[in-house]
């Protein structure tokens, strides 16, 4: 006999109790802890923004420390912010993140050394191979060297592939050629030899892009350069989680001797006319583009919960290969999907709502570990 789904009304009652608890300092203790639930399986991470790194809200800080044992900076280690001028580096916020991690027993993944997007403004004025090479080399050596022994891992190169598995026509490919990825890993290894080094991308669970990613990894290894893992970002859409492709990717990347991690997990519930996470893509707002301004319909809430449940069952099935699951944001209010690909939308892609209260998806995820 099929078991009837738990009604959303039951969850609503639970949320009401949590809302009452949230008014006091013990709110962070009233719900299960993701980091404790999965402590014997894989790391549980989140992306942190400036306000969270600065610990401006003590309750939010306590909540983060209870739920997560790994963190990735949302922006503060990207080159536009960390390396604003040719000969100037600003490590202020990145250093605060390191201290945050020490204080709350949270491991920090550096993100990211080389990415074609969010580059310093001065790069636009550079039109010579020698200058791009100098920036590339100095940036990796300086940044990876500064955080040597402070971050446990780096996303060394981010999003270097097209959807068909070919190399993206970035400024680095244009001036440095298709060996720039291997060279980035070589430089990172030299600057920070004890740090785990990862390649990170979106849609690299899809067959064509996966094949390109595998060839990239093989090329790095053939050059005698170390690469420790591949990050699958996990920006997926509700009701359309590619579970078979994800599982096949876990198996194929692991067969190369790599750790596999899900680095930017969220599940989009709003409509979009393209797949992936290319920040350069945009959509035009219209009357239908923000369909849930105040609340998510029960049917979508249930589908979101079912999708997260299926994902975590798969992650647990392969917990000997999956080392980390990182959500891209602490709660729905923090999600980048509120402003991309259309600014000002109300999105609901994470396990916690805008008040950090657990959604049905949270309880489904917790239940997978039992």
XYZ file of C-alpha atoms in Angstrom:
370
model
C 0.000 0.000 0.000
C 1.416 3.428 -0.920
C 2.045 5.725 1.978
C 0.237 9.035 1.731
C 2.487 12.119 1.640
C 2.713 14.214 4.763
C 0.480 17.262 4.305
C 2.096 20.651 4.133
C -0.190 21.739 6.991
C 1.850 19.537 9.334
C 5.020 21.294 8.278
C 3.296 24.639 8.699
C 2.612 23.766 12.324
C 6.254 22.849 12.821
C 7.335 26.105 11.221
C 5.049 28.039 13.540
C 6.715 26.436 16.549
C 10.120 27.301 15.120
C 8.984 30.879 14.498
C 8.200 31.213 18.179
C 11.553 29.718 19.098
C 13.343 32.060 16.700
C 12.498 35.051 18.865
C 15.039 33.856 21.427
C 18.779 33.088 21.294
C 18.204 29.331 21.400
C 16.627 29.232 17.924
C 19.721 27.640 16.395
C 19.314 24.699 18.796
C 15.646 23.954 18.037
C 16.116 22.067 14.761
C 18.444 19.243 13.698
C 21.956 20.070 12.532
C 22.971 19.212 8.976
C 26.657 19.056 9.886
C 25.950 16.637 12.742
C 23.494 14.549 10.755
C 25.992 13.911 7.951
C 29.243 14.127 9.945
C 30.161 10.532 9.104
C 29.201 10.862 5.442
C 30.488 14.094 3.864
C 31.029 17.751 4.632
C 28.090 20.153 4.583
C 28.933 23.599 3.295
C 27.397 26.960 2.479
C 28.347 30.140 0.643
C 28.935 33.148 2.896
C 28.381 36.811 2.046
C 30.033 39.876 3.585
C 27.453 40.408 6.327
C 27.750 36.803 7.452
C 31.552 36.891 7.386
C 31.433 40.106 9.434
C 29.097 38.399 11.955
C 26.700 41.348 11.916
C 23.800 39.177 13.133
C 24.705 36.976 16.147
C 21.719 34.668 15.605
C 22.695 34.123 11.986
C 26.268 33.379 13.067
C 25.052 30.785 15.574
C 22.781 29.281 12.947
C 25.610 28.939 10.412
C 27.959 27.431 12.989
C 25.365 24.829 13.963
C 24.350 23.810 10.444
C 27.578 23.877 8.405
C 31.159 22.665 8.788
C 32.486 23.975 5.470
C 32.145 27.334 3.724
C 32.935 28.952 0.398
C 33.141 32.731 -0.036
C 30.388 33.933 -2.321
C 32.487 36.794 -3.697
C 35.320 38.039 -1.479
C 38.056 35.823 -2.977
C 37.160 36.528 -6.606
C 39.856 38.514 -8.374
C 37.800 41.685 -8.972
C 37.534 42.235 -5.218
C 40.730 40.665 -3.989
C 43.053 42.097 -6.688
C 41.502 45.478 -7.596
C 44.632 47.113 -9.076
C 47.611 45.724 -10.974
C 49.922 45.899 -7.960
C 47.325 46.008 -5.163
C 45.717 43.143 -3.260
C 43.028 43.507 -0.625
C 42.897 40.479 1.665
C 40.753 42.150 4.333
C 37.499 40.226 3.860
C 39.216 36.992 2.878
C 41.239 37.107 6.082
C 38.056 37.729 8.064
C 36.600 34.605 6.469
C 39.612 32.583 7.588
C 39.131 33.849 11.152
C 35.406 33.042 10.945
C 36.309 29.489 9.992
C 38.777 29.100 12.847
C 36.329 30.494 15.372
C 33.439 28.241 14.361
C 35.279 25.074 13.293
C 34.385 25.555 9.637
C 36.791 24.587 6.851
C 37.201 27.167 4.094
C 37.277 26.375 0.379
C 38.957 29.154 -1.602
C 36.881 30.351 -4.555
C 38.318 31.003 -7.083
C 41.846 31.587 -8.429
C 41.128 31.697 -12.178
C 37.719 32.582 -13.625
C 36.854 34.457 -16.799
C 34.139 36.452 -14.994
C 34.387 39.079 -12.204
C 37.903 39.992 -13.296
C 39.549 43.249 -12.195
C 38.628 46.212 -14.352
C 42.221 46.788 -15.435
C 42.203 43.486 -17.359
C 40.025 45.115 -20.034
C 42.888 47.425 -20.911
C 45.429 44.626 -21.375
C 45.987 43.361 -24.900
C 49.279 41.475 -24.770
C 50.171 37.885 -23.969
C 53.037 38.910 -21.696
C 50.824 41.134 -19.540
C 48.055 38.536 -19.210
C 50.680 35.912 -18.363
C 52.165 38.175 -15.701
C 48.754 38.835 -14.141
C 47.881 35.119 -14.281
C 51.141 33.978 -12.672
C 51.405 36.707 -10.049
C 47.751 36.405 -9.043
C 47.908 32.665 -8.427
C 51.253 32.795 -6.627
C 50.279 35.755 -4.451
C 46.770 34.652 -3.511
C 47.451 30.930 -3.086
C 50.625 31.804 -1.203
C 48.837 34.229 1.115
C 46.285 31.568 2.071
C 48.762 28.676 2.264
C 47.790 26.527 5.236
C 44.673 28.630 5.825
C 42.232 27.209 3.277
C 41.822 23.456 2.973
C 41.085 23.623 -0.762
C 40.949 25.872 -3.825
C 38.670 25.998 -6.823
C 41.767 26.588 -8.937
C 39.942 27.080 -12.236
C 36.243 27.814 -12.538
C 34.018 27.285 -15.604
C 36.621 26.867 -18.352
C 34.381 24.712 -20.555
C 31.554 25.270 -23.020
C 28.430 23.095 -22.949
C 29.809 20.860 -25.710
C 32.984 20.186 -23.729
C 35.251 22.491 -25.734
C 37.293 25.207 -24.069
C 35.487 28.476 -23.378
C 36.841 31.435 -25.380
C 38.002 33.358 -22.323
C 40.739 35.965 -22.089
C 42.984 33.227 -20.693
C 42.398 30.872 -23.615
C 42.836 33.740 -26.067
C 46.231 34.848 -24.782
C 47.663 31.802 -22.991
C 46.324 28.881 -25.017
C 44.588 25.723 -23.866
C 47.377 24.775 -21.446
C 46.391 27.583 -19.075
C 44.331 25.224 -16.909
C 47.255 22.853 -16.396
C 49.536 25.803 -15.681
C 47.098 27.199 -13.125
C 47.154 23.911 -11.206
C 50.953 23.771 -11.439
C 51.302 27.271 -9.993
C 48.724 26.611 -7.250
C 50.494 23.406 -6.269
C 53.817 25.235 -6.004
C 52.367 28.135 -4.011
C 50.294 26.007 -1.634
C 51.508 22.382 -1.701
C 49.322 21.133 1.156
C 46.046 22.445 -0.242
C 43.533 20.309 -2.154
C 43.083 21.542 -5.728
C 39.791 21.299 -7.628
C 38.305 22.088 -11.010
C 34.791 23.558 -10.648
C 32.015 23.933 -13.250
C 28.268 23.830 -13.856
C 26.506 21.256 -16.060
C 29.625 19.081 -15.982
C 27.347 16.195 -15.067
C 25.919 16.450 -18.609
C 27.523 13.901 -21.001
C 29.204 16.262 -23.492
C 30.529 18.685 -20.908
C 31.511 15.781 -18.645
C 33.567 14.294 -21.481
C 35.358 17.615 -21.909
C 35.966 17.825 -18.185
C 37.423 14.311 -18.127
C 39.784 15.177 -20.984
C 40.844 18.309 -19.098
C 41.611 16.254 -15.984
C 43.554 13.666 -17.990
C 45.609 16.426 -19.591
C 46.494 17.900 -16.188
C 47.482 14.482 -14.850
C 49.485 13.623 -17.991
C 51.577 16.722 -17.393
C 52.480 15.418 -13.938
C 50.433 18.109 -12.216
C 48.220 17.387 -9.222
C 44.435 17.746 -9.297
C 42.506 16.356 -6.336
C 38.856 16.715 -7.253
C 36.067 17.954 -9.478
C 33.277 20.185 -8.269
C 29.830 19.775 -9.837
C 28.040 23.019 -9.027
C 24.514 21.591 -8.949
C 22.424 24.538 -10.165
C 19.378 22.495 -11.162
C 15.666 23.108 -11.755
C 12.763 21.749 -9.728
C 11.275 18.575 -11.182
C 14.180 18.222 -13.625
C 17.066 16.854 -11.570
C 19.306 14.758 -13.913
C 19.849 11.945 -11.393
C 21.181 9.390 -13.902
C 23.705 11.848 -15.316
C 24.749 12.887 -11.807
C 25.350 9.297 -10.742
C 27.277 8.487 -13.907
C 29.428 11.572 -13.322
C 30.195 10.561 -9.738
C 31.348 7.167 -11.014
C 33.395 8.467 -13.945
C 35.157 11.260 -12.044
C 35.874 8.930 -9.136
C 37.359 6.372 -11.539
C 40.006 8.985 -12.379
C 41.083 8.986 -8.729
C 39.289 12.274 -8.016
C 37.205 13.403 -5.090
C 33.715 14.492 -6.156
C 31.863 17.354 -4.538
C 28.680 19.319 -5.127
C 29.840 22.863 -4.696
C 27.002 25.333 -5.316
C 23.813 23.371 -4.786
C 20.431 25.021 -5.232
C 17.218 24.055 -7.005
C 15.536 26.795 -9.033
C 11.742 26.935 -8.771
C 11.207 29.869 -11.160
C 10.976 29.635 -14.942
C 14.013 30.152 -17.114
C 14.561 29.777 -20.853
C 18.057 28.269 -20.606
C 19.982 25.737 -18.548
C 23.159 26.312 -16.566
C 24.679 29.089 -14.495
C 26.431 31.445 -16.890
C 26.311 34.768 -15.028
C 26.541 36.603 -18.332
C 23.092 35.387 -19.405
C 20.014 37.448 -18.565
C 16.254 37.381 -19.080
C 13.801 40.252 -19.409
C 11.224 40.636 -16.642
C 7.548 40.317 -17.506
C 4.233 39.797 -15.729
C 4.869 36.060 -15.358
C 8.526 36.147 -14.319
C 7.913 36.442 -10.550
C 4.975 34.070 -9.942
C 5.458 33.478 -6.186
C 6.115 36.889 -4.581
C 4.780 35.916 -1.141
C 4.816 32.114 -0.848
C 5.610 28.916 -2.701
C 2.572 26.791 -3.699
C 2.251 23.499 -1.820
C 2.691 21.460 -4.988
C 6.020 23.129 -5.774
C 7.104 22.868 -2.150
C 6.459 19.126 -2.243
C 8.353 18.726 -5.516
C 11.295 20.683 -4.132
C 11.348 18.419 -1.084
C 11.175 15.288 -3.237
C 14.038 16.529 -5.421
C 16.313 17.227 -2.452
C 15.401 13.867 -0.949
C 16.353 12.056 -4.163
C 19.624 13.962 -4.403
C 20.700 13.185 -0.849
C 19.794 9.535 -1.237
C 22.125 9.490 -4.246
C 24.881 11.339 -2.379
C 24.639 8.877 0.503
C 24.703 5.922 -1.898
C 28.096 7.198 -3.048
C 29.370 8.680 0.210
C 32.671 6.864 -0.338
C 33.208 9.120 -3.363
C 31.348 12.348 -2.464
C 33.341 14.434 0.010
C 31.289 17.638 0.269
C 27.838 19.072 -0.428
C 27.777 22.882 -0.364
C 24.583 24.924 -0.680
C 24.935 28.222 -2.556
C 23.568 30.401 0.227
C 22.469 29.962 3.834
C 18.769 30.639 3.217
C 16.390 31.736 0.468
C 16.934 35.422 1.218
C 20.650 35.040 0.469
C 20.262 33.197 -2.819
C 21.765 34.731 -5.942
C 18.698 33.409 -7.808
C 16.650 36.295 -6.397
C 18.596 38.537 -8.779
C 19.665 36.233 -11.614
C 18.817 35.918 -14.436
C 16.152 38.526 -13.576
C 16.734 41.049 -10.814
C 14.214 41.296 -7.983
C 12.508 37.905 -8.234
C 11.459 35.925 -5.159
C 13.157 32.544 -5.311
C 12.974 29.537 -2.975
C 15.900 27.257 -3.920
C 17.388 26.231 -0.551
C 16.511 24.190 2.540
C 15.807 27.220 4.752
C 13.315 30.021 4.117
C 14.003 33.743 4.384
C 13.906 33.577 8.193
C 16.224 30.555 8.324
C 13.318 28.312 9.221
C 13.468 24.766 7.820
C 11.330 23.971 4.817
C 9.797 20.555 4.054
C 12.890 19.841 1.948
C 15.073 20.180 5.066
C 13.196 17.456 6.917
C 13.274 15.201 3.858
C 17.063 15.626 3.662
C 17.532 14.928 7.370
C 15.391 11.790 7.038
C 17.666 10.320 4.350
C 20.387 9.796 6.948
C 18.175 7.617 9.175
